[in-house]
């Protein structure tokens, strides 16, 4: 059967993980689609290039562009194809957006020109979208739950979907050689008020089963990859249902099984950003276990701020002492430690700012490096509309000096510029 429709994933450097997971989900229903949908991948910067676009479309009469937008995307228009492009002449075109950058701003994207915005977990939605354009299973976007659509200039939600069971989906695609992080845990029991994770992935935590994780590792290896990175909101939480208490035997089963499926020269990366470790979970035994199996000799610890009163206000659920203790343990075990800190958080008083600064220097004294972030209000969180604190010029200069000396890393400067741009626009 000829492929009369096409889904084209628009790739960026930020959406590699989402594209891999969506492609993996589609790979498992190719039999059902019976060759009716061509799946293509196009770096978003080639969207305006006719030759590349024609190649991606093939002979499809209906084309759906799928854009997974990261939190820091700045121009949704870059993901919209020009309908006047010769490559699109005579074809029916749809634009669908999803991902963390889309999920909480659906109206904005619909007004920008997208036909539908996915506000649910993508694994099942992408299958229904393929059934829609390939098999005609649905009459219109309205019939597919989990989407925002526009009707008479108003945005409507088509209805909630059940939470996906991660173990029913693989996080990568061998067929199309799309490999990102292997997501082993989704959702979070904590409620940090700046974070989208517990708001988007409601209802607690889900884990990918060991069977599927090991199978994914084998997919990586068969696909020519000899290193894997694991993704979890807290690197020590796999298999544990008790806050702050790692389940060492579950963690060991996970990591040793992955190792067993990797070649001897393979790399297993875990416990680094964004799969940081919550400080109150750090124990000597847990760190030794990590060291035994992972290839990285650096870890990331989420501190976020160095003021205990601000930690309470942002509902982090740990103290500054937890972080200092965690840094000490990791350093004593010979690991390089990166401590995540967010600057410019709302509700921060001048004295809390000073405490945070002192804390930062304490981290340096212990031999840690600070991974500095500038607070960005994220849609859907309790801080979405709360004014952020400005990073004063003097403090920015101080961060730059520390950065030049290697004591600070991170995207704090780009994030500050993005925040400024967003306030202006
Ligand atoms: S910042 Fe980390 S620990 Fe806090 S809610 Fe988000 S994912 Fe959970």
mmCIF file of N, CA, C and O in Angstrom, residues 304-314 320 341-343 345-360 389:
data_model
loop_
_atom_site.group_PDB
_atom_site.id
_atom_site.type_symbol
_atom_site.label_atom_id
_atom_site.label_comp_id
_atom_site.label_asym_id
_atom_site.label_seq_id
_atom_site.Cartn_x
_atom_site.Cartn_y
_atom_site.Cartn_z
ATOM 1 N N UNK A 304 18.828 23.937 44.890
ATOM 2 C CA UNK A 304 17.922 25.002 44.411
ATOM 3 C C UNK A 304 18.110 26.330 45.127
ATOM 4 O O UNK A 304 18.132 27.361 44.499
ATOM 5 N N UNK A 305 18.225 26.327 46.438
ATOM 6 C CA UNK A 305 18.560 27.573 47.123
ATOM 7 C C UNK A 305 19.328 27.232 48.399
ATOM 8 O O UNK A 305 19.261 26.093 48.882
ATOM 9 N N UNK A 306 20.029 28.226 48.919
ATOM 10 C CA UNK A 306 20.821 27.978 50.120
ATOM 11 C C UNK A 306 20.223 28.631 51.346
ATOM 12 O O UNK A 306 20.940 28.909 52.309
ATOM 13 N N UNK A 307 18.923 28.874 51.310
ATOM 14 C CA UNK A 307 18.257 29.465 52.477
ATOM 15 C C UNK A 307 17.182 28.496 52.962
ATOM 16 O O UNK A 307 16.312 28.087 52.180
ATOM 17 N N UNK A 308 17.236 28.150 54.244
ATOM 18 C CA UNK A 308 16.243 27.193 54.757
ATOM 19 C C UNK A 308 14.828 27.752 54.735
ATOM 20 O O UNK A 308 13.874 27.017 54.484
ATOM 21 N N UNK A 309 14.712 29.068 54.983
ATOM 22 C CA UNK A 309 13.344 29.618 54.975
ATOM 23 C C UNK A 309 12.794 29.627 53.546
ATOM 24 O O UNK A 309 11.623 29.330 53.316
ATOM 25 N N UNK A 310 13.660 29.935 52.577
ATOM 26 C CA UNK A 310 13.181 29.922 51.185
ATOM 27 C C UNK A 310 12.892 28.484 50.727
ATOM 28 O O UNK A 310 11.934 28.234 49.996
ATOM 29 N N UNK A 311 13.697 27.536 51.195
ATOM 30 C CA UNK A 311 13.427 26.124 50.855
ATOM 31 C C UNK A 311 12.019 25.734 51.301
ATOM 32 O O UNK A 311 11.308 25.011 50.611
ATOM 33 N N UNK A 312 11.640 26.252 52.483
ATOM 34 C CA UNK A 312 10.279 25.947 52.975
ATOM 35 C C UNK A 312 9.243 26.608 52.087
ATOM 36 O O UNK A 312 8.243 26.000 51.719
ATOM 37 N N UNK A 313 9.505 27.878 51.727
ATOM 38 C CA UNK A 313 8.516 28.598 50.909
ATOM 39 C C UNK A 313 8.306 27.912 49.559
ATOM 40 O O UNK A 313 7.206 27.906 49.031
ATOM 41 N N UNK A 314 9.382 27.370 48.996
ATOM 42 C CA UNK A 314 9.220 26.737 47.672
ATOM 43 C C UNK A 314 8.896 25.242 47.800
ATOM 44 O O UNK A 314 8.880 24.520 46.810
ATOM 45 N N UNK A 320 19.173 22.870 53.978
ATOM 46 C CA UNK A 320 20.515 23.148 53.438
ATOM 47 C C UNK A 320 21.524 22.158 54.023
ATOM 48 O O UNK A 320 22.476 21.765 53.355
ATOM 49 N N UNK A 341 21.516 25.231 41.655
ATOM 50 C CA UNK A 341 20.938 26.350 42.412
ATOM 51 C C UNK A 341 20.186 27.264 41.450
ATOM 52 O O UNK A 341 20.641 27.505 40.334
ATOM 53 N N UNK A 342 19.035 27.738 41.918
ATOM 54 C CA UNK A 342 18.234 28.654 41.096
ATOM 55 C C UNK A 342 18.331 30.045 41.719
ATOM 56 O O UNK A 342 18.054 30.213 42.913
ATOM 57 N N UNK A 343 18.705 31.011 40.905
ATOM 58 C CA UNK A 343 18.775 32.388 41.402
ATOM 59 C C UNK A 343 17.604 33.195 40.852
ATOM 60 O O UNK A 343 17.133 32.946 39.750
ATOM 61 N N UNK A 345 14.647 33.484 42.491
ATOM 62 C CA UNK A 345 13.345 32.901 42.862
ATOM 63 C C UNK A 345 12.442 33.971 43.484
ATOM 64 O O UNK A 345 12.920 34.822 44.250
ATOM 65 N N UNK A 346 11.148 33.936 43.190
ATOM 66 C CA UNK A 346 10.233 34.872 43.849
ATOM 67 C C UNK A 346 10.228 34.618 45.361
ATOM 68 O O UNK A 346 10.641 33.548 45.810
ATOM 69 N N UNK A 347 9.728 35.546 46.090
ATOM 70 C CA UNK A 347 9.585 35.451 47.552
ATOM 71 C C UNK A 347 10.925 35.479 48.289
ATOM 72 O O UNK A 347 10.956 35.306 49.501
ATOM 73 N N UNK A 348 12.040 35.656 47.578
ATOM 74 C CA UNK A 348 13.331 35.650 48.259
ATOM 75 C C UNK A 348 13.582 37.025 48.876
ATOM 76 O O UNK A 348 13.548 38.040 48.183
ATOM 77 N N UNK A 349 13.841 37.048 50.175
ATOM 78 C CA UNK A 349 14.131 38.320 50.839
ATOM 79 C C UNK A 349 15.628 38.612 50.686
ATOM 80 O O UNK A 349 16.413 37.693 50.395
ATOM 81 N N UNK A 350 16.042 39.873 50.925
ATOM 82 C CA UNK A 350 17.477 40.178 50.821
ATOM 83 C C UNK A 350 18.317 39.290 51.737
ATOM 84 O O UNK A 350 19.396 38.842 51.356
ATOM 85 N N UNK A 351 17.816 38.997 52.945
ATOM 86 C CA UNK A 351 18.654 38.178 53.837
ATOM 87 C C UNK A 351 18.715 36.727 53.331
ATOM 88 O O UNK A 351 19.738 36.053 53.462
ATOM 89 N N UNK A 352 17.638 36.246 52.722
ATOM 90 C CA UNK A 352 17.682 34.882 52.157
ATOM 91 C C UNK A 352 18.660 34.828 50.972
ATOM 92 O O UNK A 352 19.357 33.833 50.775
ATOM 93 N N UNK A 353 18.695 35.913 50.215
ATOM 94 C CA UNK A 353 19.646 35.969 49.102
ATOM 95 C C UNK A 353 21.080 35.879 49.640
ATOM 96 O O UNK A 353 21.913 35.134 49.116
ATOM 97 N N UNK A 354 21.353 36.630 50.718
ATOM 98 C CA UNK A 354 22.699 36.594 51.303
ATOM 99 C C UNK A 354 23.023 35.194 51.831
ATOM 100 O O UNK A 354 24.130 34.700 51.673
ATOM 101 N N UNK A 355 22.025 34.544 52.463
ATOM 102 C CA UNK A 355 22.244 33.167 52.959
ATOM 103 C C UNK A 355 22.599 32.242 51.801
ATOM 104 O O UNK A 355 23.485 31.394 51.895
ATOM 105 N N UNK A 356 21.892 32.419 50.697
ATOM 106 C CA UNK A 356 22.131 31.566 49.529
ATOM 107 C C UNK A 356 23.539 31.758 48.991
ATOM 108 O O UNK A 356 24.198 30.804 48.570
ATOM 109 N N UNK A 357 23.957 33.016 48.995
ATOM 110 C CA UNK A 357 25.318 33.295 48.513
ATOM 111 C C UNK A 357 26.356 32.628 49.418
ATOM 112 O O UNK A 357 27.309 32.010 48.952
ATOM 113 N N UNK A 358 26.135 32.761 50.728
ATOM 114 C CA UNK A 358 27.090 32.136 51.668
ATOM 115 C C UNK A 358 27.112 30.620 51.462
ATOM 116 O O UNK A 358 28.162 29.992 51.482
ATOM 117 N N UNK A 359 25.936 30.066 51.235
ATOM 118 C CA UNK A 359 25.811 28.618 51.002
ATOM 119 C C UNK A 359 26.611 28.215 49.750
ATOM 120 O O UNK A 359 27.313 27.206 49.734
ATOM 121 N N UNK A 360 26.508 29.062 48.726
ATOM 122 C CA UNK A 360 27.223 28.771 47.474
ATOM 123 C C UNK A 360 28.732 28.677 47.747
ATOM 124 O O UNK A 360 29.404 27.756 47.276
ATOM 125 N N UNK A 389 12.626 37.619 41.024
ATOM 126 C CA UNK A 389 13.595 38.607 41.510
ATOM 127 C C UNK A 389 14.599 38.875 40.405
ATOM 128 O O UNK A 389 15.018 37.954 39.707
#
